[in-house]
XYZ file of C-alpha atoms in Angstrom:
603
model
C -187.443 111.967 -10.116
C -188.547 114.468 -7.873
C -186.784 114.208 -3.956
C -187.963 114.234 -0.512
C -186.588 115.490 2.464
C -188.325 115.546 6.163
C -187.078 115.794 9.527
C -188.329 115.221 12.961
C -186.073 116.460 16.433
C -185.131 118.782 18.214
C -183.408 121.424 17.358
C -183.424 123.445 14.477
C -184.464 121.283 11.301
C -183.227 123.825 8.326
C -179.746 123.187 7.947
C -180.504 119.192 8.128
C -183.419 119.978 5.109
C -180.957 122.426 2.976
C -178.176 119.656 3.385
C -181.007 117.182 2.093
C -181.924 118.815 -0.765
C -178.014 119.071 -1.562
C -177.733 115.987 -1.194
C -180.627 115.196 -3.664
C -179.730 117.143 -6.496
C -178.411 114.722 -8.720
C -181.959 113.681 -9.002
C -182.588 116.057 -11.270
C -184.993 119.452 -10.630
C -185.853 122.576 -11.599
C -187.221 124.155 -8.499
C -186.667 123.820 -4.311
C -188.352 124.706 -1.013
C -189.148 123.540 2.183
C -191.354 123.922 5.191
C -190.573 124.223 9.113
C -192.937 124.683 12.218
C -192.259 124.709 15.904
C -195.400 124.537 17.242
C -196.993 127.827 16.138
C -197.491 127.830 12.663
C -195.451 126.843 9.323
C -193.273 128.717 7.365
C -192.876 128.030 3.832
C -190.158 129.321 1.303
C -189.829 128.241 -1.899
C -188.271 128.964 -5.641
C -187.401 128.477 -8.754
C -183.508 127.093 -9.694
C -181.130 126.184 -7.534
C -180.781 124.584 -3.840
C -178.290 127.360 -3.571
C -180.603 130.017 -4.905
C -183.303 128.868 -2.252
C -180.407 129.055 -0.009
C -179.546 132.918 -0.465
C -183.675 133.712 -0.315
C -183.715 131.946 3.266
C -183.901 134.414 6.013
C -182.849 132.011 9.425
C -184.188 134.143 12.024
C -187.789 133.629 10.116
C -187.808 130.084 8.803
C -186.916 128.210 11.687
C -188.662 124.821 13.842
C -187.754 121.561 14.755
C -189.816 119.825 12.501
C -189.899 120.179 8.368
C -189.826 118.866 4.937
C -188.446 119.768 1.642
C -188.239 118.891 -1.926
C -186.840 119.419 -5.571
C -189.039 119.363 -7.906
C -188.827 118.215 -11.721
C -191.535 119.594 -13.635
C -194.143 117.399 -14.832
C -197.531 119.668 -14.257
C -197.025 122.937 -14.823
C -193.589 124.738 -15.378
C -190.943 125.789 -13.344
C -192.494 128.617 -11.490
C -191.924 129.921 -7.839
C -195.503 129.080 -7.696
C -195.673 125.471 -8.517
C -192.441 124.904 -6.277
C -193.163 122.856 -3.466
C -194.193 122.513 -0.536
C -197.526 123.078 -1.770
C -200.259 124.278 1.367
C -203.875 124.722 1.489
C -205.488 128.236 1.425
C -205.027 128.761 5.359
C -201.243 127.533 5.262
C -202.116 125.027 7.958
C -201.187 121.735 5.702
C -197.743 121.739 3.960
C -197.404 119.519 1.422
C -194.330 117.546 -0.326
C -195.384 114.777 -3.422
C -193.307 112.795 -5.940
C -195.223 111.188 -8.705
C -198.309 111.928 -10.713
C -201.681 112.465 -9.350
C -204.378 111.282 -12.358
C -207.027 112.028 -10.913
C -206.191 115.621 -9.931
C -208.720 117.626 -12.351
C -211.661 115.400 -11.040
C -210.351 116.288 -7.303
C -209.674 120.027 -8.098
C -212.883 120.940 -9.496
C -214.951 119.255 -6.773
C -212.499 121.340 -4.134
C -212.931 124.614 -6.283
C -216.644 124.057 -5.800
C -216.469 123.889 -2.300
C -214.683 127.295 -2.305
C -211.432 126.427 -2.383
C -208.723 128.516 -4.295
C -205.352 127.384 -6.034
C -202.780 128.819 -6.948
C -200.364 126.720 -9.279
C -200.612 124.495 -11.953
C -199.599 121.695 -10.555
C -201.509 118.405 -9.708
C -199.958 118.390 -5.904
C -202.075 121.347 -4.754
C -204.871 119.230 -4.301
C -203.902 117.067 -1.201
C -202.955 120.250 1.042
C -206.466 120.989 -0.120
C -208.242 117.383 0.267
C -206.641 117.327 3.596
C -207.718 120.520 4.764
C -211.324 119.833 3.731
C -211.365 116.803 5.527
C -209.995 118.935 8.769
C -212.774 121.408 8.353
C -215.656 118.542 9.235
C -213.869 118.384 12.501
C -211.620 115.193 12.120
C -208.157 114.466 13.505
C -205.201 115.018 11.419
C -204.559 111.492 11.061
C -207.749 110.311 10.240
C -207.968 113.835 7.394
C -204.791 112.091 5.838
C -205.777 109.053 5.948
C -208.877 109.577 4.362
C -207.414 112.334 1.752
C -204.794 109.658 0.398
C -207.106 107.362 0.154
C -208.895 109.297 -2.606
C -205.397 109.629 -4.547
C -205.228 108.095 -7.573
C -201.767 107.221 -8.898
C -198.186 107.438 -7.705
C -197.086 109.392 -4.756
C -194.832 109.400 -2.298
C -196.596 111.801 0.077
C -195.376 114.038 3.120
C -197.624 116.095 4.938
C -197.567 118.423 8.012
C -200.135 119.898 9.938
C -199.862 123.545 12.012
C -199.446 122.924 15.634
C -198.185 119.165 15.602
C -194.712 117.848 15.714
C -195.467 115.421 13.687
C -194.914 113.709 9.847
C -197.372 112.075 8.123
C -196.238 109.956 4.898
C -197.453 107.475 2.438
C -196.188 105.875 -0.094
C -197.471 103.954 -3.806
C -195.495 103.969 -6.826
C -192.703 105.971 -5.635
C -189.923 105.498 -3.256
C -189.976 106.351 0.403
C -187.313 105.867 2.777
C -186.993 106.117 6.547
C -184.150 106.684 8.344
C -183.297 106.875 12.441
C -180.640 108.103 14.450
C -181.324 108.517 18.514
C -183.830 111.363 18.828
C -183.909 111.965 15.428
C -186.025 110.787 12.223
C -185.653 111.425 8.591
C -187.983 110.514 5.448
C -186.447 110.600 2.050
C -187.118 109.445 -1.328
C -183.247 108.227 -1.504
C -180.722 107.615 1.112
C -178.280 110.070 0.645
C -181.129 112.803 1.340
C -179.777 111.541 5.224
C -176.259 109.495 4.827
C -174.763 112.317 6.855
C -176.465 111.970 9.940
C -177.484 108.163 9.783
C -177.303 104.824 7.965
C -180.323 102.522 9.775
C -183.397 103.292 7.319
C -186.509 101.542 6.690
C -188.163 100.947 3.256
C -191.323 101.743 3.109
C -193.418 99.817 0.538
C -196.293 100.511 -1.642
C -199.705 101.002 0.617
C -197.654 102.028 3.869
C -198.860 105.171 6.077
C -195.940 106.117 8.295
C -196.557 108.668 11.640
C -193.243 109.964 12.379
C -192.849 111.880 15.187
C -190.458 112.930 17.808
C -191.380 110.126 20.538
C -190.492 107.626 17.431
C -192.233 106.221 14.186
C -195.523 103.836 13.312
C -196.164 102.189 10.202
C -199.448 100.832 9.207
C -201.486 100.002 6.131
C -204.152 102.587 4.819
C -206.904 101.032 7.013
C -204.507 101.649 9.724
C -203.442 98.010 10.952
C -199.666 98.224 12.077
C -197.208 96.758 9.183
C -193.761 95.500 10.509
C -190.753 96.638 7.892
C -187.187 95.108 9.212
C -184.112 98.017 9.517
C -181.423 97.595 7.494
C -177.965 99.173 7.503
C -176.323 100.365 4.349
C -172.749 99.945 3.673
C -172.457 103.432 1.910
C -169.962 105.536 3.518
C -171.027 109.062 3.605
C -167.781 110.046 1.838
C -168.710 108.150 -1.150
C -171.983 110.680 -1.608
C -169.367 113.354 -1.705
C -167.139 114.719 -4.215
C -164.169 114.666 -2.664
C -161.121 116.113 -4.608
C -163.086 116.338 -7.486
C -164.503 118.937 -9.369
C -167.820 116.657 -10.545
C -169.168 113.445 -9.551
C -168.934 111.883 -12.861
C -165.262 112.635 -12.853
C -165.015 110.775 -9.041
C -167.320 107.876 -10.107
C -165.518 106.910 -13.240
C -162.316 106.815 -10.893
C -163.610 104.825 -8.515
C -163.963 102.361 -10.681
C -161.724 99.888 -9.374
C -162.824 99.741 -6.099
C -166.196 99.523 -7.237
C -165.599 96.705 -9.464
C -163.830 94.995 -6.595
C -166.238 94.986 -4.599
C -168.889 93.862 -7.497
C -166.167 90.785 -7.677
C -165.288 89.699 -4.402
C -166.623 86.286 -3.170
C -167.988 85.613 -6.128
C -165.495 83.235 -7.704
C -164.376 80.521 -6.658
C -161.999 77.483 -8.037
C -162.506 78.499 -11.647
C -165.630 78.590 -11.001
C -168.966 81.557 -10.476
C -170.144 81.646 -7.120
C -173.256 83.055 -6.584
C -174.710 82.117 -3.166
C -177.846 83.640 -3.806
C -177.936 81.433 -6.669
C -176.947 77.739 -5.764
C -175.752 75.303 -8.339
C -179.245 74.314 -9.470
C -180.995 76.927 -8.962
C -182.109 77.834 -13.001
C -182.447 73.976 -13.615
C -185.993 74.604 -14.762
C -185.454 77.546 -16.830
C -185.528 77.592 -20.661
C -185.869 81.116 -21.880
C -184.101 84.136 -20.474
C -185.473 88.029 -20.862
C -183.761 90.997 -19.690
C -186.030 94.460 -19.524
C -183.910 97.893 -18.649
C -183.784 101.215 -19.497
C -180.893 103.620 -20.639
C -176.995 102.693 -19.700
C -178.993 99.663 -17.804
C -180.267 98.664 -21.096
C -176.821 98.690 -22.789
C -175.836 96.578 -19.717
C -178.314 93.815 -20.266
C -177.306 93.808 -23.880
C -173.773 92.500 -21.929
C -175.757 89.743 -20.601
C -178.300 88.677 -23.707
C -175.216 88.454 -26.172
C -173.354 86.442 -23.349
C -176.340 84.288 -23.109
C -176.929 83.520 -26.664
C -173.348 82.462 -26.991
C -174.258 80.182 -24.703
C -177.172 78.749 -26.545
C -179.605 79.963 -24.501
C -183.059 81.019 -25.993
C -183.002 85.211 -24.914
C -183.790 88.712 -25.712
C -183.477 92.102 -24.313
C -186.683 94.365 -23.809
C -186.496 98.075 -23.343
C -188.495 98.002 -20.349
C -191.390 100.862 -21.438
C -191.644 98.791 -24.374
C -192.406 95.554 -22.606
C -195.621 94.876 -21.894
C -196.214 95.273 -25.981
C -193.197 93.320 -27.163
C -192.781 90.725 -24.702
C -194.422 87.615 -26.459
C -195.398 84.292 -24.767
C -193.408 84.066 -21.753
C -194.385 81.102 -18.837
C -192.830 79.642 -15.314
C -190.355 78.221 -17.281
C -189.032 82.474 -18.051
C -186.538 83.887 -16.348
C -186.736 87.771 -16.683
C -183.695 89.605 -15.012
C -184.635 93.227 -14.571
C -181.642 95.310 -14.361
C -182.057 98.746 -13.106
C -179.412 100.792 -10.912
C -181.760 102.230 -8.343
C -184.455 99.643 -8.181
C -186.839 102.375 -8.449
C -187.038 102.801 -12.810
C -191.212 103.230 -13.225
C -191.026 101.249 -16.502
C -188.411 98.603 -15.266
C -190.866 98.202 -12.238
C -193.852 98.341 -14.336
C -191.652 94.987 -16.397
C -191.250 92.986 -13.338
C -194.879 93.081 -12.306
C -196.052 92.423 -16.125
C -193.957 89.170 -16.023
C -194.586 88.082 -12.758
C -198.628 88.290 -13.924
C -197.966 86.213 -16.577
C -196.214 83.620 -14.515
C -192.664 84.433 -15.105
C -189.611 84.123 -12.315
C -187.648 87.221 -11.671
C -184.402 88.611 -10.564
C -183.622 92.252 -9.978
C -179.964 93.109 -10.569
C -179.651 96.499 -8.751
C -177.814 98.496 -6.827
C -180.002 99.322 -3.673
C -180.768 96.985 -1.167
C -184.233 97.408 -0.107
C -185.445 98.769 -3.273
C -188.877 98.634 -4.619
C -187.192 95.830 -7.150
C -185.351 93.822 -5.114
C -188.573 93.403 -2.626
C -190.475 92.797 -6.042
C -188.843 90.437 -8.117
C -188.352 86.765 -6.699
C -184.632 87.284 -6.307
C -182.224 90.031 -6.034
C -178.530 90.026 -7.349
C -177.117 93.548 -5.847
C -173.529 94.583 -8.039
C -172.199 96.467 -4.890
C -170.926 99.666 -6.740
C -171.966 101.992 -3.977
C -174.270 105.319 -4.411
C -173.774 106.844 -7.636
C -174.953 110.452 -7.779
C -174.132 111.591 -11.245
C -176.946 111.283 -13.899
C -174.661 109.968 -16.512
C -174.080 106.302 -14.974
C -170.464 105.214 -14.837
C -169.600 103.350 -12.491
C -172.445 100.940 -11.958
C -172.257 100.293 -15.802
C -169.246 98.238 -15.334
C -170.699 96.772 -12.358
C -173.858 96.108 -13.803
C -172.300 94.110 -16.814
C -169.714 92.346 -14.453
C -172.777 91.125 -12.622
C -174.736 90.092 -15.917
C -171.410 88.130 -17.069
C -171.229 86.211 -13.787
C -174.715 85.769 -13.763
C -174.870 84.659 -17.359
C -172.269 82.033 -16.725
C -174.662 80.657 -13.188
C -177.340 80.324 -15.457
C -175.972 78.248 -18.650
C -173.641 76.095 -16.084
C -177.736 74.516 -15.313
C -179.985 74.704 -17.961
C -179.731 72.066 -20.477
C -178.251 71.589 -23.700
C -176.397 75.125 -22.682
C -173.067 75.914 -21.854
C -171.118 78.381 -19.820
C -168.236 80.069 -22.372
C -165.538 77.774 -23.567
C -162.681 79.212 -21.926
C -164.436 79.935 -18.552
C -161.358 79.578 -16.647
C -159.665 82.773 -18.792
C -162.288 84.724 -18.181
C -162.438 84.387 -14.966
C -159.291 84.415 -14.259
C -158.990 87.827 -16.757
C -161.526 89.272 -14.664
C -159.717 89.796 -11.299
C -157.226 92.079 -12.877
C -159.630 93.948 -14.395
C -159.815 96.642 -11.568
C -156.461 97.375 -11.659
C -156.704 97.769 -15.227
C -159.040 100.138 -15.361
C -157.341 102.217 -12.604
C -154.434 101.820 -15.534
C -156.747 103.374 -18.100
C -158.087 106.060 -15.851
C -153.868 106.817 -14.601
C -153.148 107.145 -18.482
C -155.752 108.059 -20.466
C -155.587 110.835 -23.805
C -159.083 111.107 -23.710
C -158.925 114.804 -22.445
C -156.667 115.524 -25.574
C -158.680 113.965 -28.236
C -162.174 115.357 -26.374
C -160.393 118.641 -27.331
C -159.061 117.674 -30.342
C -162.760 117.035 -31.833
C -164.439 119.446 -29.828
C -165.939 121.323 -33.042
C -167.073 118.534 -34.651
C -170.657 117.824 -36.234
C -171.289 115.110 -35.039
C -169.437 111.813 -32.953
C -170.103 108.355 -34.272
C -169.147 105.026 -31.851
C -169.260 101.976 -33.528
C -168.553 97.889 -32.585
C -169.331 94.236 -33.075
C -171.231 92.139 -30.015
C -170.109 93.341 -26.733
C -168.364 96.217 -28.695
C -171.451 97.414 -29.928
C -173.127 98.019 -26.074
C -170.345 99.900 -25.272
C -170.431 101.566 -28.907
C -174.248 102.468 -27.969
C -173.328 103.376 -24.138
C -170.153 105.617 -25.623
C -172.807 107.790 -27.273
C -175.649 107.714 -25.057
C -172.779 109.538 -22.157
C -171.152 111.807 -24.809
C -174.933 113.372 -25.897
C -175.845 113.142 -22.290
C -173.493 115.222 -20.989
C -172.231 117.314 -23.960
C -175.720 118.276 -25.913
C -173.487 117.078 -29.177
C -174.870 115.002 -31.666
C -173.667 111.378 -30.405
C -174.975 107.866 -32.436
C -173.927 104.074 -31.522
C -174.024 101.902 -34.530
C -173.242 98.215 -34.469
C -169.864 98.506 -37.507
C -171.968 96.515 -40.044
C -175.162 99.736 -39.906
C -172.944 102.525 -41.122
C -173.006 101.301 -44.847
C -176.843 101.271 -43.985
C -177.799 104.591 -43.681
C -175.735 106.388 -41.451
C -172.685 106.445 -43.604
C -174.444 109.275 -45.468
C -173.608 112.005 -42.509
C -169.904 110.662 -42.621
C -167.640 113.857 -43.346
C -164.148 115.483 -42.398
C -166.603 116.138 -39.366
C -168.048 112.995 -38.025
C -165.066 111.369 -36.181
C -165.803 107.811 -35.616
C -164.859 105.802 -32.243
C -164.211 102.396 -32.824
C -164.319 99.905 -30.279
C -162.128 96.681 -30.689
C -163.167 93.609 -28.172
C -161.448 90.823 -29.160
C -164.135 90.106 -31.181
C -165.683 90.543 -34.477
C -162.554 93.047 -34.789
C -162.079 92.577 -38.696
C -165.621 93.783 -39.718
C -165.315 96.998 -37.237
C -161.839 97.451 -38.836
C -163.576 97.581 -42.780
C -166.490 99.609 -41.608
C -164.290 101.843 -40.204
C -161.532 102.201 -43.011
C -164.832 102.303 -45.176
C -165.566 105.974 -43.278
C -162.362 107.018 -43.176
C -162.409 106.543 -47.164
C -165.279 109.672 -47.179
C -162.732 111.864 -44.945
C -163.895 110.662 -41.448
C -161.026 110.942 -38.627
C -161.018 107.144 -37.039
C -160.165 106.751 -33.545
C -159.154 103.040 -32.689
C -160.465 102.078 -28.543
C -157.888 98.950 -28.768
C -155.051 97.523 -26.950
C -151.733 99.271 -28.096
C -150.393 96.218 -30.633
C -153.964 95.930 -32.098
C -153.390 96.092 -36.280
C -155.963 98.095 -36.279
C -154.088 100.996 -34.238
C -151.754 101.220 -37.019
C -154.549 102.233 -39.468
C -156.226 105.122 -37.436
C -156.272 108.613 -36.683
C -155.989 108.726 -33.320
C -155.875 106.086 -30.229
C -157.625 105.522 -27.201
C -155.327 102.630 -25.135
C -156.483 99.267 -23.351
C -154.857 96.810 -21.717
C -154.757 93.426 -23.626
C -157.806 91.064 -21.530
C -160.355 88.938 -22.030
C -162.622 89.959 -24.797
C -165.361 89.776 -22.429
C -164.017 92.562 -20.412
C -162.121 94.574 -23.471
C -165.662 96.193 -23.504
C -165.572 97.614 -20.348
C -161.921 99.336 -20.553
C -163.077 100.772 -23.813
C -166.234 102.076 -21.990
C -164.137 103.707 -19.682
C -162.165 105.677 -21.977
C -165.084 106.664 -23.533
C -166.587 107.970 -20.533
C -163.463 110.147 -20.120
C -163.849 111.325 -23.598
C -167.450 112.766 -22.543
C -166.211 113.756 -19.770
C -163.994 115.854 -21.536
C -165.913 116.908 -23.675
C -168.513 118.369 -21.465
C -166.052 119.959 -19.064
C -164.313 121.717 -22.171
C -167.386 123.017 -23.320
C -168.976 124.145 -19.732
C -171.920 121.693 -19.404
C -173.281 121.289 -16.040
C -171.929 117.608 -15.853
C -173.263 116.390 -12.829
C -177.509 117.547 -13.741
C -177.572 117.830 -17.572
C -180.616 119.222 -18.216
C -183.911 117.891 -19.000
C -182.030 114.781 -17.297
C -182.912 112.949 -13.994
C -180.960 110.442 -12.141
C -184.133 108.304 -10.994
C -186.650 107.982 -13.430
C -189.262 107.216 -10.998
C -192.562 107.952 -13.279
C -193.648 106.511 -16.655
């Protein structure tokens, strides 16, 4: 969750590293600093809050070189303190230090560096490497061979970047955490995401798990931990650099719901054909021996595999839908016959990861649907389907939910079109058909929506309820996970037939409920709902305009009429407006709600 930052060049490296750490704050953090040398020494500055507060406390004629690294840190040992801000450095300052990830074995390595006579001063489990490598550099051995040798006794997940006083030079490993590289003439970057660097380059690297990278300003070598060179290809991302910016926008989350359409457009393009899905990384065939499906996710990716299982089953296919942290003890019997589809936005989700490498032990075939090409999932599972959507920086996903479940519906449809005794949905052709307007109807929704009005309308209430049937009930559950996300409010997703169950006990003059009308299942959502209206709840229909059940409510969130396979996804984005909103009216920091992260890169 934490980011990386490190540069190697000439010329000055702190604006490049301040721009980087911008760049990474959606990540989530609670703390910032970097490092610089030129050849004499390093210079560290560091604090608690804000890039920009880190900013103001950075005095350019002191902290300056041509080589450096930063970081934002999310809390995991030790609180937010100036002091347990990285970059982290040994007593002597001559090893700077930048980690993501959890070192376990950090009391076992402290204790036998404390008892060598070396002093700490933070809390945090990073401080041992600067000190590990430093020892190592005291018996006389070459930097590379004291880093080597000092990540080697790591136990854990890191991405690691290290410098040393006097060399213009990067060293970096990576396990468990993500590490990219990127390259642009005389220049090299290392970054736990890409748009740490979009600005000044889009040919990276991906490192993967057991690489030791040397960058310096002459170029880059990768090699494993023993030190054998390791070819990793170059890729180019697509990303523009605009699209890592907020444009005309006051928040990310406000940009990334609008750009919706073009998003979703891409997600679709090429991809039908003749009535027909056309997946060519995914052949006509190619799930002939499969006979059980599982999805594993986490958060607004979970809700988005939800798309997919329920699309699945109504094709009479045998599958469920694991949270992925809960897989490894809910999974069941599972053999080479399994398909498990891990759906995760970044490709970087610790528990999603952790999923994929449980099911491929047991024998299982994977597919990562994600968003990052190159990512630790895509390299992982058998097969990658990528859903195109482009970076998304704001915590609260938007964007590549709709994408996501876009890609699950095609995917579904590839899947049951092979296996036997299944079938792909009855009216195929509709659907598909339905689906390439669907961009322009959500620009439609975003052109014309009352959200704002009813977000302000509600504002004081207790509590916000979001209830549907099948598909309606993802989006009911991904309605409230944004709205408590983003707002702090109390926010709860029922499927319509639960509120009699339980929940129908907090219903008051207080609790208005949001309910979402697919096509589908409409006439129990429409009872359940009238049934909470009866104890004073306001009722706010998410329908097409001639829907009966507009006529019955308190208030109305438009659609255009569709498919009811995509209904879901133009409610969704009315109810991401509503949060939206929401939030803004009440002053939340949108874009990095707290205790949130974008990447959830540990367990």
């Amino acid at each position: 969750m934490c980011g990386i930052i490190g540069r190697v060049g000439t010329g000055d490296a702190i604006d490049t590293l301040l721009t980087g750490l911008e760049n990474l704050e959606y990540r989530g953090y609670d703390s910032a600093g970097v490092a610089v040398q030129n050849g004499a020494g390093i210079k560290v500055q560091k604090r608690s809050g804000k890039v920009s507060e880190l900013k103001n406390k950075i005095d350019a004629s002191v902290l300056e070189g041509q080589v450096g690294i930063g970081h934002t840190r999310w809390s995991t040992h030790g609180p937010p303190t100036d002091a347990n801000a990285h970059p982290h450095t040994d007593s002597t300052t001559d090893v700077a230090v930048v980690h993501n990830g959890i070192i376990e074995n950090y009391i076992e390595l402290k204790e036998q560096l404390a008892a060598a006579g070396h002093e700490f001063t933070s809390d945090t489990d990073t401080e041992v490497i600067p000190h590990l490598v430093q020892h190592y550099l005291d018996q006389g051995w070459d930097s590379e061979r004291a880093f080597r040798t000092a990540i080697d006794e790591l136990q854990g997940s890191y991405a690691v970047a290290v410098m040393i006083s006097g060399e213009h030079v990067i060293y970096a490993a990576r396990r468990g955490s993500p590490l990219v590289i990127g390259m642009e003439d005389n220049e090299f970057f290392l970054a736990s995401d890409i748009p740490a660097f979009l600005e000044e380059t889009n040919d990276v690297i991906y490192l993967e798990d057991g690489d030791v990278v040397v960058l310096e300003p002459e170029g880059y070598r990768i090699t494993d931990l023993e030190g054998t060179p390791v070819s990793r290809e170059t890729d180019t991302v697509d990303w523009d650099p605009e699209d890592a910016g907020k444009g005309e926008y006051d928040h990310y989350m406000r940009k990334e719901i609008h750009s919706q359409p073009t998003s979703l457009a891409n997600t679709i393009e090429g991809r039908v054909a003749d009535g027909e899905v056309d997946l060519e990384e995914f052949p006509a065939g190619a799930f002939a021996d499969v006979d059980a499906v599982q999805f594993v996710a986490c958060g607004t990716s979970y809700h988005a595999a939800m798309y997919g299982e329920w699309l699945l089953r109504e094709a009479n296919v045998r599958t469920a839908v694991h949270r992925a942290s809960e897989y490894d003890s809910s999974v069941g019997p599972i053999d080479e016959h399994t398909l498990v589809v891990a759906v995760t936005q970044s490709g970087e989700t610790a528990d999603t990861l952790a999923a994929v490498r449980e099911a491929k032990a047991r024998g299982a075939r994977t597919v990562a649907v994600t968003n990052v090409v190159g990512s630790t999932a895509a390299r992982e599972a058998d097969d990658a389907l990528y859903i195109r959507a482009g970076p998304e920086i704001g915590v609260a996903a938007t964007k590549t939910f709709s994408s996501q479940s876009v890609t699950l519906a095609l995917l579904t449809q590839r899947i049951a079109a092979d296996i036997p005794d299944a079938a792909p949905i009855d009216d195929l052709d509709a659907m598909l058909e339905s689906l390439s307007d669907l961009p322009d109807q959500v620009e439609s929704v975003v052109e014309t929506s009352r959200a704002g009005e009813l977000a302000e309308r509600y504002l004081e209430s207790r509590a916000f309820f979001f209830i549907g049937r099948g598909l309606g009930h993802a989006v009911a559950l991904e309605g409230a996970l944004k709205f408590k996300e983003i707002t702090y409010e109390h926010a709860e997703g029922f499927t319509a037939g639960e509120l009699k169950h339980g929940p129908l006990a907090l219903v008051t003059e207080e609790t208005p409920v949001f309910s979402v009308f697919t096509g589908g299942g409409d006439e129990a959502v429409q009872t359940n709902a009238t049934e909470a209206q009866s104890r004073g709840a306001p009722i706010v229909t998410v329908a097409p305009d001639d829907h009966q059940a507009v006529g019955t409510g308190d208030a109305h969130l438009s659609i255009p009429d569709t498919h009811p396979v995509w209904a879901g996804l133009l409610a969704n984005v009315q109810l991401q407006l509503l949060s939206y909103h929401a939030a803004n009216e009440l002053g939340r920091p949108i874009d990095k709600p707290r205790n949130l992260a974008k990447s959830v890169t540990v367990e």
